[in-house]
């Protein structure tokens, strides 16, 4: 295995991706993973449009070459394929989850022109027992509305006890009353006496052709921009909040907003190592140097990766303080013993 070439490839990707013991926001995870994905695509295709290539494009390329050179059954390729699948799934799921804010902004655009209304997007509240994410909170003179966005297909069912289920084979079930109750409880906890007497939960479906069999009948359901007219209809009963109260409610919610951070399950360091290994193996095979196709020993890979990781660490973290201490003890302690003995004599 050409360890110099492998070290070069790893160094080109050094610092990209996520670290296993670091907490990230959803957006940070997307940014770090797509940055790593783009760098690998550029390394594979070496074209200016590589930024538009995704994990599946990289895998199509690697799969074809791995089969051509007999690497598709290797542990490296199988592990790389599994980890790249996780990377692609994570990016897709986080992007889809964050689409709630975009969908809500479009649907509530009409209300955004009303100066007496405050709309808060992507709010996250928590206490010692629970945490919740709010796609949108609409605070109006006639009440507060918590909007839950669902970017599901065209057909779904809400059971009598409030379980929202997609009518397909996904098996996805969403506990509406469970999620709603937590969100209301956190708002009540943080707002205290500011919590308005007119409070409503609303379900916003992104697909305007969506069909819902509602057997629950305890939450307002709207599609697309129709939710703006639904909210405005509550104003017919008159105002219960002043402009100052609306502003104070919004400011209090924002003051308690805490962006959630979590670990990322994608094994980026393993992906980088296996990517470099496969690149070297494929390059060797394409040049006819088949003797380099063997799997490198684990200690070799570990040293290559450590060497590149250490480059971005400060000098005081790169020093092996254990060895320094041992050397210091080996020199100083005998000297001290000699000095004590001499002093006694």
XYZ file of C-alpha atoms in Angstrom:
345
model
C 0.000 0.000 0.000
C 1.350 3.412 -1.020
C 1.144 5.105 2.393
C 2.587 8.384 1.078
C -0.236 8.731 -1.446
C -2.776 7.676 1.169
C -1.416 10.241 3.605
C -1.711 12.900 0.892
C -5.390 12.102 0.294
C -6.211 12.041 4.007
C -4.451 15.362 4.488
C -6.573 16.915 1.709
C -9.684 15.979 3.713
C -8.244 16.768 7.125
C -10.660 18.705 9.351
C -13.715 17.985 7.191
C -16.824 16.178 8.388
C -17.985 15.846 11.971
C -16.173 14.598 15.056
C -17.744 11.767 17.039
C -17.468 13.479 20.434
C -18.587 16.971 19.354
C -22.122 18.377 19.638
C -23.584 20.123 16.583
C -26.731 21.955 15.566
C -28.764 20.479 12.702
C -27.460 23.108 10.293
C -23.856 22.523 11.358
C -24.238 18.785 10.701
C -25.582 19.476 7.214
C -22.787 21.973 6.497
C -19.966 19.707 7.715
C -21.237 16.582 5.950
C -21.936 18.301 2.632
C -18.477 19.920 2.776
C -16.868 16.483 3.181
C -19.108 15.046 0.467
C -18.134 17.828 -1.959
C -14.412 17.426 -1.253
C -14.579 13.683 -1.933
C -16.510 14.304 -5.152
C -13.850 16.764 -6.325
C -11.167 14.218 -5.537
C -12.950 11.544 -7.531
C -14.178 13.507 -10.548
C -11.839 16.532 -10.608
C -14.479 18.644 -12.358
C -15.863 22.063 -11.534
C -19.388 20.668 -11.189
C -18.312 18.276 -8.441
C -20.082 20.455 -5.842
C -23.384 19.277 -7.299
C -22.491 15.603 -6.951
C -23.742 13.722 -3.924
C -22.960 10.555 -1.998
C -24.754 8.319 -4.488
C -22.699 9.747 -7.368
C -19.507 8.957 -5.483
C -20.731 5.443 -4.718
C -21.764 4.772 -8.335
C -18.214 5.642 -9.360
C -16.593 3.565 -6.609
C -18.931 0.606 -7.157
C -18.089 0.414 -10.865
C -14.336 0.610 -10.269
C -14.441 -1.684 -7.235
C -16.127 -4.374 -9.328
C -13.746 -3.804 -12.223
C -10.684 -4.292 -10.026
C -12.116 -6.951 -7.706
C -12.386 -4.724 -4.623
C -16.170 -4.869 -4.151
C -15.942 -7.732 -1.630
C -13.202 -6.158 0.467
C -13.879 -5.097 4.044
C -12.805 -1.562 3.149
C -15.312 -1.166 0.336
C -18.202 -2.745 2.290
C -17.531 -0.510 5.314
C -17.170 2.569 3.072
C -20.465 1.803 1.314
C -22.284 1.420 4.649
C -20.857 4.652 6.073
C -21.582 6.614 2.896
C -25.169 5.369 3.042
C -25.418 6.742 6.577
C -23.906 10.053 5.449
C -26.427 10.461 2.635
C -29.361 9.469 4.835
C -28.318 11.917 7.573
C -27.997 14.856 5.175
C -31.370 14.041 3.581
C -33.225 13.587 6.862
C -31.887 16.815 8.393
C -32.654 18.833 5.268
C -36.158 17.390 5.124
C -36.698 18.185 8.797
C -35.591 21.773 8.313
C -37.984 22.202 5.402
C -40.726 22.857 7.964
C -39.523 26.426 8.425
C -39.447 27.095 4.668
C -42.927 25.616 4.158
C -44.348 27.614 7.076
C -42.836 30.885 5.840
C -44.408 30.435 2.435
C -47.814 29.474 3.840
C -47.840 32.340 6.382
C -46.501 34.995 4.032
C -49.824 36.860 3.915
C -49.828 37.278 7.709
C -46.243 38.525 7.695
C -47.429 41.846 6.217
C -49.636 42.555 9.257
C -47.595 44.760 11.614
C -49.721 43.696 14.572
C -48.683 40.037 14.166
C -45.389 38.424 15.210
C -44.331 35.128 13.605
C -41.502 33.093 15.122
C -39.912 30.280 13.116
C -37.853 27.274 14.180
C -38.062 27.996 17.916
C -36.655 25.435 20.362
C -37.677 25.401 24.023
C -36.683 23.073 26.834
C -36.660 22.460 30.563
C -35.246 19.711 32.780
C -37.826 17.176 31.577
C -38.587 17.920 27.938
C -37.667 19.821 24.799
C -39.640 20.736 21.694
C -39.116 22.307 18.292
C -41.747 24.652 16.884
C -42.007 25.071 13.113
C -43.889 28.345 13.616
C -45.561 30.295 16.408
C -47.988 32.995 15.266
C -48.825 35.631 17.906
C -51.778 37.835 16.998
C -54.029 40.309 18.878
C -56.709 37.606 18.861
C -54.599 34.688 20.122
C -51.510 32.524 19.729
C -51.249 29.723 17.148
C -48.681 26.928 17.161
C -48.214 25.560 13.639
C -47.012 21.990 13.152
C -45.758 21.296 9.617
C -45.949 17.841 8.038
C -44.247 17.359 4.691
C -45.780 13.947 4.076
C -47.358 12.416 0.990
C -50.888 12.842 -0.266
C -52.760 10.434 1.988
C -52.800 10.049 5.775
C -55.105 9.162 8.651
C -55.575 10.559 12.166
C -56.906 7.951 14.556
C -59.546 8.769 17.252
C -56.732 9.014 19.845
C -54.736 11.429 17.670
C -52.115 9.211 16.028
C -51.195 10.573 12.596
C -50.210 7.786 10.196
C -49.014 7.844 6.616
C -51.115 5.632 4.359
C -48.166 3.782 2.875
C -45.729 1.081 3.901
C -43.388 3.417 5.809
C -44.902 2.569 9.189
C -44.353 6.179 10.338
C -46.671 7.258 13.148
C -46.761 10.712 14.768
C -48.325 11.220 18.213
C -50.179 14.519 17.737
C -51.628 14.953 21.266
C -48.346 13.856 22.833
C -46.255 16.375 20.901
C -48.855 19.130 21.220
C -49.143 18.759 24.981
C -45.370 19.059 25.465
C -45.225 22.179 23.299
C -48.086 23.835 25.172
C -46.600 22.900 28.549
C -43.226 24.460 27.692
C -44.879 27.651 26.442
C -46.947 27.911 29.627
C -43.844 27.348 31.741
C -41.817 30.074 30.030
C -44.623 32.606 29.505
C -46.327 32.192 32.903
C -48.925 34.982 33.252
C -48.253 36.104 29.667
C -49.749 32.893 28.248
C -52.839 34.038 26.257
C -56.312 32.698 26.941
C -56.858 32.112 23.199
C -54.408 29.384 22.238
C -54.708 27.095 19.211
C -52.788 24.214 17.621
C -52.778 23.891 13.838
C -51.531 21.214 11.458
C -50.095 22.502 8.175
C -49.721 20.059 5.282
C -47.248 21.098 2.601
C -48.971 19.148 -0.158
C -52.091 20.988 -1.298
C -53.488 17.761 -2.718
C -53.131 15.935 0.581
C -56.129 13.979 1.811
C -56.568 13.374 5.534
C -59.055 11.053 7.164
C -59.501 12.930 10.442
C -61.036 10.793 13.182
C -59.599 13.005 15.937
C -61.374 16.344 15.260
C -59.362 18.306 17.845
C -56.853 20.158 15.715
C -57.293 22.524 12.776
C -55.862 21.134 9.515
C -54.832 23.373 6.598
C -52.995 22.980 3.306
C -50.591 25.579 1.931
C -51.522 29.253 2.125
C -55.018 28.444 3.343
C -53.684 28.496 6.894
C -53.322 32.304 6.759
C -57.041 32.726 6.097
C -57.822 30.130 8.768
C -55.860 32.100 11.368
C -57.366 35.446 10.290
C -60.855 33.996 10.749
C -60.272 33.874 14.516
C -60.025 37.669 14.499
C -63.784 37.959 13.977
C -64.324 37.327 17.688
C -62.298 40.424 18.618
C -58.896 41.133 20.132
C -57.734 39.867 23.503
C -54.091 41.048 23.366
C -52.645 44.530 23.026
C -49.770 45.336 20.702
C -47.453 45.541 23.732
C -48.574 42.106 24.966
C -47.991 40.547 21.541
C -44.467 41.993 21.480
C -43.719 40.891 25.050
C -44.903 37.319 24.384
C -42.704 37.109 21.292
C -39.671 38.557 23.069
C -40.084 36.186 26.038
C -40.259 33.140 23.772
C -37.147 34.227 21.872
C -35.308 34.893 25.140
C -35.895 31.260 26.147
C -35.025 29.816 22.743
C -32.148 27.336 22.983
C -30.781 25.818 19.810
C -30.420 22.085 20.287
C -27.112 20.325 19.737
C -26.516 16.630 19.254
C -23.827 14.135 18.319
C -23.569 13.080 14.682
C -23.656 9.315 14.099
C -21.781 9.447 10.773
C -18.266 7.979 11.091
C -16.447 10.661 9.106
C -12.917 9.689 10.143
C -13.577 6.118 9.039
C -15.041 7.360 5.750
C -11.942 9.493 5.060
C -9.553 6.632 5.818
C -11.449 4.125 3.665
C -11.891 6.673 0.875
C -8.134 7.260 0.767
C -7.443 3.547 0.870
C -9.826 2.796 -1.995
C -8.468 5.680 -4.071
C -4.930 4.330 -3.686
C -6.016 0.781 -4.493
C -7.956 1.866 -7.588
C -5.115 4.080 -8.805
C -2.686 1.200 -8.354
C -4.971 -1.208 -10.206
C -5.537 1.202 -13.083
C -1.742 1.557 -13.448
C -1.300 -2.189 -13.452
C 0.549 -2.339 -10.126
C -1.611 -5.099 -8.680
C 0.817 -5.811 -5.861
C -0.567 -2.755 -4.057
C -4.131 -4.060 -3.948
C -3.704 -5.885 -0.641
C -5.424 -4.535 2.452
C -2.990 -2.432 4.526
C -2.407 -3.438 8.105
C -4.470 -1.608 10.732
C -1.432 -0.123 12.539
C -0.259 1.459 9.254
C -3.653 3.101 8.691
C -3.804 4.271 12.279
C -0.390 5.934 12.039
C -1.278 7.624 8.737
C -4.494 9.058 10.142
C -2.933 10.099 13.438
C -0.104 11.886 11.630
C -2.572 14.062 9.756
C -4.851 14.681 12.724
C -1.890 15.770 14.858
C -0.961 18.464 12.340
C -3.971 20.548 13.264
C -3.423 20.238 17.021
C -1.423 22.900 18.966
C 2.171 22.032 19.912
C 1.404 21.480 23.596
C -1.180 18.817 22.666
C 1.228 17.103 20.266
C 3.890 16.591 22.964
C 3.938 13.161 24.583
C 3.990 14.462 28.147
C 4.169 10.927 29.533
C 7.521 10.353 27.796
C 8.764 13.777 28.884
C 7.875 13.012 32.490
C 9.525 9.616 32.313
C 12.716 11.108 30.840
C 12.743 13.863 33.423
C 12.385 11.327 36.220
C 15.156 9.155 34.805
C 17.583 12.108 34.834
C 16.559 14.089 37.904
C 15.674 11.427 40.484
C 19.095 9.640 40.453
C 20.716 13.066 40.780
C 18.587 13.898 43.779
C 19.413 10.572 45.443
C 23.146 11.152 44.910
C 22.865 14.673 46.325
C 21.037 13.435 49.462
C 23.579 10.681 50.072
C 26.478 13.101 49.592
C 24.890 15.608 51.950
C 24.526 12.951 54.675
C 28.180 12.011 54.359
